[in-house]
Coordinates of C-alpha atoms and ligand atoms in Angstrom, one line a residue:
M186 CA 0.0 0.0 0.0
K187 CA 1.3 3.4 -1.0
I188 CA 0.6 6.4 1.2
G189 CA 0.9 10.2 0.8
I190 CA 3.2 12.0 3.2
D191 CA 3.2 15.7 3.8
F192 CA 6.4 16.3 5.7
G193 CA 5.8 19.9 6.7
T194 CA 8.0 22.6 8.3
S195 CA 5.5 23.0 11.1
Y196 CA 3.1 20.0 10.8
S197 CA 3.3 16.6 9.1
A198 CA 0.5 14.3 8.1
A199 CA -0.2 11.1 6.1
A200 CA -3.1 9.8 4.1
V201 CA -4.4 7.1 1.8
V202 CA -7.3 6.9 -0.7
I203 CA -9.6 3.9 0.1
D204 CA -12.6 3.4 -2.2
G205 CA -12.2 6.9 -3.6
A206 CA -12.2 8.6 -0.1
V207 CA -9.3 10.1 1.7
R208 CA -8.4 8.5 4.9
T209 CA -5.9 10.3 7.1
V210 CA -3.5 8.5 9.5
R211 CA -4.2 9.5 13.1
F212 CA -1.5 10.7 15.4
G213 CA -3.0 10.4 18.9
D214 CA -6.3 12.2 18.4
E215 CA -5.1 14.4 15.6
Q216 CA -4.8 14.2 11.8
Q217 CA -1.4 15.8 11.9
F218 CA 1.4 16.3 14.4
R219 CA 4.0 19.0 14.9
T220 CA 7.1 18.2 13.1
T221 CA 9.1 18.0 16.3
V222 CA 10.9 15.2 18.0
Y223 CA 12.3 14.9 21.5
F224 CA 15.0 12.5 22.4
P225 CA 15.1 12.1 26.2
E226 CA 18.6 10.9 26.3
A227 CA 20.8 13.9 26.9
V228 CA 23.8 13.6 24.6
P229 CA 26.7 14.7 26.9
D230 CA 28.0 18.2 26.1
A231 CA 31.6 18.9 27.1
N232 CA 30.9 22.6 27.1
Q233 CA 28.6 22.2 30.0
F234 CA 31.5 21.2 32.3
E235 CA 31.7 23.5 35.3
L236 CA 34.1 23.4 38.2
T237 CA 31.7 22.7 41.1
D238 CA 33.1 22.8 44.7
A239 CA 33.4 19.0 44.6
L240 CA 35.3 19.0 41.3
E241 CA 37.4 21.9 42.5
G242 CA 38.3 19.6 45.5
E243 CA 39.3 16.8 43.0
V244 CA 41.5 19.3 41.0
D245 CA 43.3 20.4 44.3
A246 CA 43.9 16.8 45.3
L247 CA 45.3 16.0 41.8
V248 CA 47.6 19.1 41.9
R249 CA 48.9 18.1 45.4
S250 CA 49.6 14.6 44.4
A251 CA 51.3 15.7 41.1
R252 CA 53.4 18.2 43.1
A253 CA 54.5 15.6 45.6
Q254 CA 55.2 13.2 42.9
Q255 CA 57.3 15.8 41.1
T256 CA 59.3 16.6 44.2
R257 CA 59.9 13.0 44.9
A258 CA 61.1 12.4 41.4
A259 CA 63.4 15.4 41.5
S260 CA 65.1 14.3 44.7
E261 CA 65.4 10.7 43.5
A262 CA 67.0 12.0 40.3
V263 CA 69.5 14.1 42.3
A264 CA 70.3 11.2 44.6
A265 CA 70.9 8.9 41.6
R266 CA 73.2 11.5 40.0
R267 CA 75.1 11.8 43.4
E268 CA 75.6 8.0 43.4
Q269 CA 77.0 8.2 39.9
V270 CA 79.4 11.0 40.9
A271 CA 80.5 9.0 43.9
R272 CA 81.8 6.3 41.5
L273 CA 83.9 8.8 39.6
P274 CA 87.7 9.2 40.3
V275 CA 88.3 11.5 43.3
D276 CA 89.8 14.4 41.3
Q277 CA 86.7 14.6 39.1
R278 CA 84.1 14.5 41.8
E279 CA 84.0 18.2 42.8
A280 CA 83.5 19.5 39.2
A281 CA 80.8 16.8 38.6
L282 CA 79.0 17.7 41.8
A283 CA 78.8 21.3 40.8
L284 CA 77.0 20.3 37.6
I285 CA 74.2 18.5 39.5
S286 CA 71.1 20.6 39.6
A287 CA 67.4 19.6 40.4
P288 CA 65.3 18.8 37.3
V289 CA 63.1 21.7 36.2
Q290 CA 59.7 21.6 38.1
R291 CA 56.5 22.3 36.3
S292 CA 54.7 25.4 37.6
D293 CA 51.5 25.2 39.7
T294 CA 49.6 26.8 36.8
D295 CA 50.7 24.0 34.4
L296 CA 49.9 21.3 37.1
R297 CA 46.4 22.8 37.7
R298 CA 45.7 22.9 33.9
D299 CA 46.5 19.2 33.6
A300 CA 44.5 18.4 36.7
I301 CA 41.4 20.3 35.2
R302 CA 41.8 18.4 32.0
A303 CA 41.8 15.1 33.8
V304 CA 38.8 16.0 35.9
R305 CA 36.9 17.1 32.8
R306 CA 37.7 13.9 31.0
H307 CA 36.5 11.9 33.9
W308 CA 33.4 14.0 34.3
L309 CA 32.5 13.5 30.6
E310 CA 33.0 9.7 30.8
Q311 CA 30.7 9.6 33.7
Q312 CA 28.0 11.6 31.8
V313 CA 28.2 9.2 28.9
R314 CA 27.8 6.3 31.4
E315 CA 24.8 7.9 32.9
A316 CA 23.2 8.7 29.7
R317 CA 23.6 5.1 28.5
A318 CA 22.3 3.7 31.8
S319 CA 19.3 5.9 31.9
A320 CA 16.0 4.1 30.9
A321 CA 15.4 6.8 28.2
S322 CA 17.1 6.1 25.0
L323 CA 16.8 7.1 21.3
Q324 CA 14.1 4.4 21.0
N325 CA 11.9 6.4 23.4
A326 CA 11.7 9.4 21.0
V327 CA 8.5 11.4 21.5
Y328 CA 6.8 13.3 18.6
G329 CA 4.6 16.3 18.0
E330 CA 3.2 18.6 20.6
E331 CA 4.0 15.9 23.2
A332 CA 7.7 16.3 22.3
V333 CA 7.7 19.9 23.3
E334 CA 5.8 19.2 26.5
A335 CA 8.2 16.3 27.5
Y336 CA 11.2 18.5 26.7
L337 CA 9.9 21.4 28.8
A338 CA 9.0 19.1 31.7
E339 CA 12.2 17.2 31.7
G340 CA 14.4 20.2 31.1
F341 CA 17.1 18.1 29.4
G342 CA 17.6 16.0 26.3
N343 CA 17.3 17.1 22.7
L344 CA 14.3 18.8 21.0
V345 CA 14.5 19.1 17.3
Q346 CA 12.0 21.4 15.7
S347 CA 11.1 21.9 12.1
P348 CA 14.1 19.8 10.7
K349 CA 12.7 20.5 7.1
S350 CA 14.0 24.1 7.5
M351 CA 17.5 22.8 7.7
L352 CA 17.5 20.4 4.8
G353 CA 18.7 23.0 2.2
Y354 CA 21.4 24.5 4.3
Q355 CA 25.2 24.0 4.2
L356 CA 25.7 21.3 6.8
A357 CA 28.9 19.9 8.4
P358 CA 29.0 16.2 7.7
N359 CA 28.1 15.2 11.3
V360 CA 25.2 17.7 11.3
R361 CA 23.9 16.2 8.0
Q362 CA 24.1 12.7 9.4
T363 CA 22.1 13.9 12.5
I364 CA 19.5 15.5 10.3
V365 CA 19.2 12.4 8.0
G366 CA 18.7 10.4 11.3
I367 CA 16.1 12.8 12.7
A368 CA 14.1 12.8 9.4
A369 CA 14.3 9.0 9.4
Y370 CA 12.8 8.9 12.9
I371 CA 9.9 11.1 11.8
L372 CA 9.3 9.1 8.6
E373 CA 9.5 5.9 10.5
H374 CA 7.0 7.2 13.1
I375 CA 4.6 7.9 10.2
R376 CA 5.3 4.6 8.5
L377 CA 4.7 2.6 11.6
S378 CA 1.5 4.6 12.6
A379 CA 0.1 4.1 9.0
S380 CA 1.0 0.4 8.9
Q381 CA -0.8 -0.2 12.2
Q382 CA -3.9 1.7 11.3
L383 CA -4.2 0.3 7.8
G384 CA -3.3 -3.2 8.8
A385 CA -0.6 -3.4 6.1
N386 CA 3.1 -3.1 6.0
V387 CA 3.5 0.3 4.3
R388 CA 6.7 0.4 2.3
S389 CA 6.1 3.0 -0.3
A390 CA 5.0 6.7 -0.4
V391 CA 4.6 9.8 -2.3
L392 CA 6.3 12.6 -0.4
G393 CA 5.4 16.2 -0.8
R394 CA 8.1 18.7 -1.6
P395 CA 8.1 22.5 -1.8
V396 CA 8.6 24.1 -5.2
Q397 CA 11.7 25.8 -3.5
F398 CA 13.2 24.5 -0.3
R399 CA 14.5 26.9 2.2
S400 CA 18.1 27.0 1.2
S401 CA 21.4 28.7 1.7
M402 CA 22.9 27.2 -1.5
G403 CA 20.3 28.1 -4.2
A404 CA 19.2 25.1 -6.3
A405 CA 21.9 22.9 -4.8
G406 CA 20.1 23.3 -1.5
G407 CA 17.0 21.7 -3.0
D408 CA 19.0 18.8 -4.4
Q409 CA 20.5 18.2 -1.0
A410 CA 17.1 18.3 0.7
L411 CA 15.8 15.7 -1.7
A412 CA 18.9 13.5 -1.2
I413 CA 18.5 13.8 2.6
L414 CA 14.8 12.9 2.5
T415 CA 15.5 9.9 0.1
E416 CA 18.2 8.6 2.5
A417 CA 16.0 9.2 5.5
A418 CA 13.1 7.4 3.8
A419 CA 15.2 4.3 3.1
G420 CA 16.4 4.4 6.8
A421 CA 12.8 4.6 7.8
G422 CA 12.0 1.4 6.0
F423 CA 10.5 2.7 2.8
D424 CA 11.5 0.6 -0.3
E425 CA 10.3 3.2 -2.7
V426 CA 9.5 6.9 -2.5
S427 CA 8.7 9.5 -5.1
F428 CA 8.3 13.3 -4.7
L429 CA 5.5 15.5 -5.8
E430 CA 5.4 19.3 -5.5
E431 CA 3.1 20.3 -2.7
P432 CA 0.8 22.7 -4.5
V433 CA 0.4 20.2 -7.4
A434 CA -0.7 17.7 -4.8
A435 CA -3.1 20.3 -3.4
A436 CA -4.5 20.8 -6.9
L437 CA -5.1 17.0 -7.2
G438 CA -7.0 17.1 -4.0
Y439 CA -9.1 20.1 -5.1
H440 CA -9.8 18.4 -8.5
A441 CA -11.3 15.4 -6.6
Q442 CA -13.8 17.7 -4.9
S443 CA -14.7 19.9 -8.0
A444 CA -17.7 19.0 -10.1
H445 CA -17.0 21.5 -12.9
R446 CA -13.9 22.1 -14.9
H447 CA -12.2 25.4 -14.2
R448 CA -8.8 27.2 -14.2
T449 CA -7.5 27.4 -10.6
L450 CA -4.7 28.9 -8.8
V451 CA -3.7 26.8 -5.9
V452 CA -1.9 28.7 -3.2
D453 CA -0.4 26.8 -0.3
I454 CA 1.0 29.0 2.4
G455 CA 2.7 27.0 5.0
G456 CA 5.2 27.5 7.9
G457 CA 8.3 27.5 5.7
T458 CA 7.3 28.0 2.1
T459 CA 4.6 29.5 -0.1
D460 CA 3.8 27.4 -3.1
I461 CA 1.6 28.0 -6.1
T462 CA 0.3 25.9 -8.9
L463 CA -2.0 26.8 -11.9
A464 CA -4.1 23.9 -13.0
E465 CA -7.3 23.0 -14.9
V466 CA -9.2 21.0 -12.4
G467 CA -12.7 19.5 -11.9
G468 CA -15.0 17.4 -13.9
A469 CA -14.4 14.1 -15.6
E470 CA -11.2 14.9 -17.3
E471 CA -7.8 14.5 -15.7
P472 CA -6.4 17.5 -14.0
L473 CA -3.9 19.5 -16.0
V474 CA -1.0 21.3 -14.4
L475 CA 0.0 24.4 -16.2
G476 CA 2.8 25.8 -14.0
S477 CA 4.2 26.1 -10.5
W478 CA 6.0 28.8 -8.6
G479 CA 7.3 29.1 -5.1
I480 CA 9.2 31.1 -2.5
A481 CA 11.0 30.0 0.6
R482 CA 8.9 32.2 2.9
G483 CA 6.1 31.3 5.2
G484 CA 4.7 31.6 8.8
V485 CA 8.0 31.2 10.5
D486 CA 9.2 34.4 8.9
V487 CA 6.2 36.3 10.4
D488 CA 7.1 34.7 13.8
L489 CA 10.7 35.8 13.5
S490 CA 9.7 39.3 12.5
L491 CA 7.2 39.6 15.4
S492 CA 9.8 38.1 17.8
L493 CA 12.4 40.7 16.8
S494 CA 10.2 43.6 16.7
R495 CA 8.0 43.0 19.8
F496 CA 9.5 40.4 22.1
M497 CA 13.2 40.8 21.8
P498 CA 13.2 44.5 22.9
L499 CA 12.3 43.0 26.3
F500 CA 15.7 41.4 26.2
G501 CA 17.7 44.5 25.2
R502 CA 17.4 44.5 21.4
G503 CA 17.9 48.1 20.3
A504 CA 18.6 49.2 23.9
T505 CA 22.0 47.5 24.6
R506 CA 25.2 46.7 22.8
V507 CA 24.3 43.1 22.5
P508 CA 24.8 42.3 18.7
A509 CA 21.6 42.0 16.7
H510 CA 22.4 38.4 15.6
H511 CA 22.2 37.2 19.1
F512 CA 18.5 37.9 19.1
V513 CA 18.1 36.1 15.8
E514 CA 19.9 33.1 17.2
A515 CA 17.7 33.0 20.2
A516 CA 14.6 33.3 18.0
T517 CA 15.6 30.6 15.5
V518 CA 14.6 27.5 17.4
H519 CA 14.8 25.1 14.5
D520 CA 18.5 25.8 14.0
V521 CA 20.4 23.6 16.5
V522 CA 23.7 25.2 15.7
R523 CA 22.4 28.8 16.3
Q524 CA 20.7 27.7 19.5
R525 CA 23.8 26.2 20.9
D526 CA 25.7 29.5 20.0
F527 CA 23.2 31.5 21.9
Q528 CA 23.0 29.2 24.9
R529 CA 26.7 29.0 25.3
R530 CA 27.5 32.7 25.5
D531 CA 28.6 33.9 29.0
S532 CA 28.8 37.6 28.1
Y533 CA 25.4 38.5 29.4
R534 CA 26.6 38.9 32.9
E535 CA 28.1 42.2 31.9
V536 CA 24.7 43.4 30.4
A537 CA 22.9 45.8 32.7
A538 CA 19.7 44.8 34.4
P539 CA 16.9 44.1 33.5
F540 CA 18.2 42.9 30.1
G541 CA 21.3 40.9 31.2
P542 CA 19.4 38.7 33.7
R543 CA 16.5 38.3 31.2
L544 CA 19.0 37.1 28.5
I545 CA 20.5 34.6 31.0
A546 CA 17.1 33.4 31.9
L547 CA 16.3 33.0 28.1
Q548 CA 19.4 30.8 27.8
Q549 CA 18.1 28.3 30.4
G550 CA 16.6 24.9 29.4
G551 CA 13.7 25.2 27.1
N552 CA 13.0 28.9 27.4
T553 CA 13.8 29.8 23.8
T554 CA 11.2 27.2 22.9
R555 CA 8.7 28.6 25.3
L556 CA 9.3 32.1 23.9
S557 CA 8.9 30.9 20.3
R558 CA 5.7 29.2 21.3
A559 CA 4.5 32.5 22.8
V560 CA 5.3 34.4 19.6
E561 CA 3.5 31.9 17.4
S562 CA 0.5 31.9 19.7
A563 CA 0.4 35.8 19.6
K564 CA 0.4 35.6 15.8
I565 CA -2.4 32.9 15.7
V566 CA -4.6 34.7 18.4
L567 CA -4.2 38.0 16.6
S568 CA -5.7 36.3 13.5
A569 CA -9.1 36.3 15.4
R570 CA -8.7 39.0 18.0
D571 CA -7.2 42.4 18.5
D572 CA -4.9 41.8 21.4
H573 CA -2.8 39.1 23.0
R574 CA -1.0 39.0 26.3
A575 CA 2.0 36.7 26.8
E576 CA 3.0 35.7 30.3
L577 CA 6.7 35.5 30.5
D578 CA 7.2 34.7 34.2
Y579 CA 9.7 32.0 33.3
I580 CA 12.0 34.9 32.3
E581 CA 11.2 37.2 35.2
P582 CA 8.5 37.2 37.9
A583 CA 5.4 39.0 36.7
L584 CA 6.9 39.8 33.2
A585 CA 4.2 40.0 30.6
L586 CA 3.9 41.4 27.1
A587 CA 0.8 42.8 25.4
T588 CA 0.7 42.7 21.6
G589 CA -1.9 44.4 19.5
A590 CA -3.1 43.8 15.9
Q591 CA -1.1 46.8 14.8
H592 CA 2.2 45.1 15.9
L593 CA 1.3 42.0 14.0
A594 CA 0.4 44.0 11.0
Q595 CA 3.8 45.6 11.0
A596 CA 5.6 42.3 11.6
A597 CA 3.6 40.6 8.8
E598 CA 4.3 43.4 6.3
P599 CA 7.6 42.0 4.8
F600 CA 6.1 38.6 4.3
L601 CA 3.0 40.0 2.8
G602 CA 5.2 42.1 0.5
F603 CA 6.9 38.9 -0.8
L604 CA 3.6 37.1 -1.1
S605 CA 2.0 40.0 -3.1
E606 CA 5.1 40.3 -5.3
L607 CA 5.0 36.6 -6.1
L608 CA 1.3 36.7 -6.8
R609 CA 1.8 39.7 -9.1
E610 CA 4.5 37.9 -11.0
V611 CA 2.4 34.7 -11.4
G612 CA -0.6 37.0 -12.5
E613 CA 1.6 38.6 -15.2
E614 CA 2.8 35.2 -16.4
I615 CA -0.5 33.5 -16.6
G616 CA -2.2 36.4 -18.3
E617 CA -5.9 35.7 -17.9
P618 CA -6.9 35.6 -14.2
P619 CA -8.0 32.2 -12.8
A620 CA -11.6 31.5 -12.1
A621 CA -10.8 30.4 -8.6
V622 CA -8.0 30.6 -6.1
F623 CA -7.9 27.6 -3.8
L624 CA -6.2 28.4 -0.6
T625 CA -4.5 25.9 1.8
G626 CA -1.8 25.8 4.3
G627 CA -1.9 27.0 8.0
M628 CA -1.2 30.6 7.2
S629 CA -4.3 30.7 4.9
R630 CA -6.3 30.9 8.2
A631 CA -4.9 34.5 8.7
P632 CA -7.4 37.0 7.4
Y633 CA -4.6 39.4 6.3
V634 CA -3.2 36.7 4.1
R635 CA -6.5 35.9 2.5
E636 CA -7.1 39.6 1.9
A637 CA -3.7 40.0 0.3
V638 CA -4.4 37.1 -2.1
Q639 CA -7.9 38.4 -3.0
R640 CA -6.4 41.9 -3.7
C641 CA -4.1 40.4 -6.3
F642 CA -6.9 38.4 -8.0
P643 CA -10.0 40.5 -7.3
S644 CA -12.2 38.7 -9.9
A645 CA -11.4 35.2 -8.7
R646 CA -13.6 33.2 -6.4
L647 CA -11.6 32.5 -3.2
V648 CA -12.1 28.8 -2.1
A649 CA -11.1 28.1 1.4
G650 CA -9.5 24.6 1.4
D651 CA -8.8 22.6 4.6
P652 CA -5.6 24.5 5.8
S653 CA -4.1 21.5 7.3
L654 CA -5.1 18.7 4.9
G655 CA -5.1 20.3 1.5
V656 CA -1.7 19.0 0.5
V657 CA -1.8 15.5 2.2
S658 CA -5.2 14.7 0.6
G659 CA -3.7 15.4 -2.8
L660 CA -0.6 13.3 -2.0
A661 CA -2.9 10.5 -1.1
F662 CA -4.6 10.7 -4.5
A663 CA -1.2 10.8 -6.2
A664 CA -0.2 7.7 -4.2
A665 CA -3.4 5.9 -5.2
R666 CA -2.7 6.6 -8.9
A667 CA 0.9 5.5 -8.8
A668 CA 0.1 2.3 -6.8
Ligands
ATP1377 N1 -4.9 30.9 12.7 C1 -3.7 31.1 12.2 N2 -3.3 32.3 12.0 C2 -2.1 32.6 11.5 N3 -1.2 31.6 11.3 C3 -1.6 30.4 11.5 C4 -2.8 30.0 12.0 N4 -2.8 28.7 12.2 C5 -1.7 28.2 11.8 N5 -0.9 29.2 11.4 C6 0.5 29.1 10.9 O1 0.6 28.2 9.8 C7 1.9 27.7 9.7 C8 1.8 26.2 9.6 O2 1.1 25.9 8.4 P1 1.2 24.5 7.7 O3 0.9 23.5 8.7 O4 0.4 24.5 6.5 O5 2.8 24.4 7.4 P2 3.6 23.2 7.0 O6 2.9 22.4 6.0 O7 4.2 22.5 8.1 O8 4.9 24.0 6.3 P3 5.5 23.9 4.8 O9 4.4 23.5 3.9 O10 5.9 25.3 4.6 O11 6.6 23.0 4.9 C9 2.6 28.1 11.0 O12 3.5 29.1 10.8 C10 1.4 28.4 11.9 O13 1.8 29.4 12.9
MG1378 MG1 2.8 22.5 3.9

């Protein structure tokens, strides 16, 4: 049995078509899950080594014993030399004695440095042993919203959020391997859930892909992303996978529910990317795809912009000398390397209150994740209401932030600019406006996004598709055709 998989930046889902009807795979009680995985096992991090009082005691003991050993070795060396001199002819002894000097002793600083190294090595070995011995292991990975909850409750371990955002970036070989492994865990979670619910060993899938992946390497980033996903799918137990552009999939899904043939622009606005397809859909004929476009911008860009403009000033952005990129690192929770960079800095002790202590609080376990959740919630709540209040007492007692619709409007402006520009280009390229614009993707729930789309195609009928399931339904139809 072949399934459709929407491996999304923010949410993932899977579905099949059975007797002409789409059946989604359940994840707990939901039809999708947050593309987040938590590994409870804390992989030891040598940079977390700190000289506690107990370890300081071990260092002192090592220094004392090294110093005593050094003194003993020195006096033994002098004694041995004296014995040699005693065996020389009498007339040579005085000159030889004058040449005897104690061997050079290593300074206390050197001895202490070596002692710290030894204590650190021992500490790290112990961490590895403890991690291995703990009941939690990589096999106990937790997915979705539960992953975030487990991570925040445990306060340790590794939380990987939105790995899709990293697929097209320049990756050190070990980071690439980690990402392949993480994507494999997620795809395996999907494969096993589907197999169990469908009563079949699922081994093939049609995977959605954006028209343009988020990438730091242009088109090569897209190639890398597909290579990583292919490798990950094999690791997850899929014998065969193919890829289909996400908006093309959404067009297939819309086709299946359209009685009459018409020319439609499918617009899928997700967390990481915005993807568009023009297609003739509906009626008895096969759907006809006429073109696809995409930009690597989506909901997470609005989140980042809102975080920087509204939340980060609470941490000194614009009011201190803390470099601007530190705030971007703190806000970019899907980027494990940037998160580590932010969490390891020890320069915030020198930043004046209240900003320094708040930055230090932000560095503590899980707080960047809590903050990014607060930012996303503000964005979502402000789609339906005019104000939002975020309680930030995990940063400072009684700290809270009110955000109004006007703040979100400002933060969303750059994204809406890119979206409108893309729609304008598409409009120019296709000439005659489409009869309908079919909207899907989580960001299509936002009224300002729908309005921006309608402004670009005022004569088209706006069709609100299921924001969460538009793409995966189409992938399920594609899987059924290919099977
Ligand atoms: N009511 C809402 N108002 C504004 N934004 C929303 C709302 N609901 C969800 N979102 C946003 O939609 C985005 C997720 O959309 P979706 O699930 O379609 O993305 P995805 O498929 O995971 O990502 P992509 O397709 O880009 O890989 C998130 O940025 C989320 O914050
Ligand atoms: Mg999507």
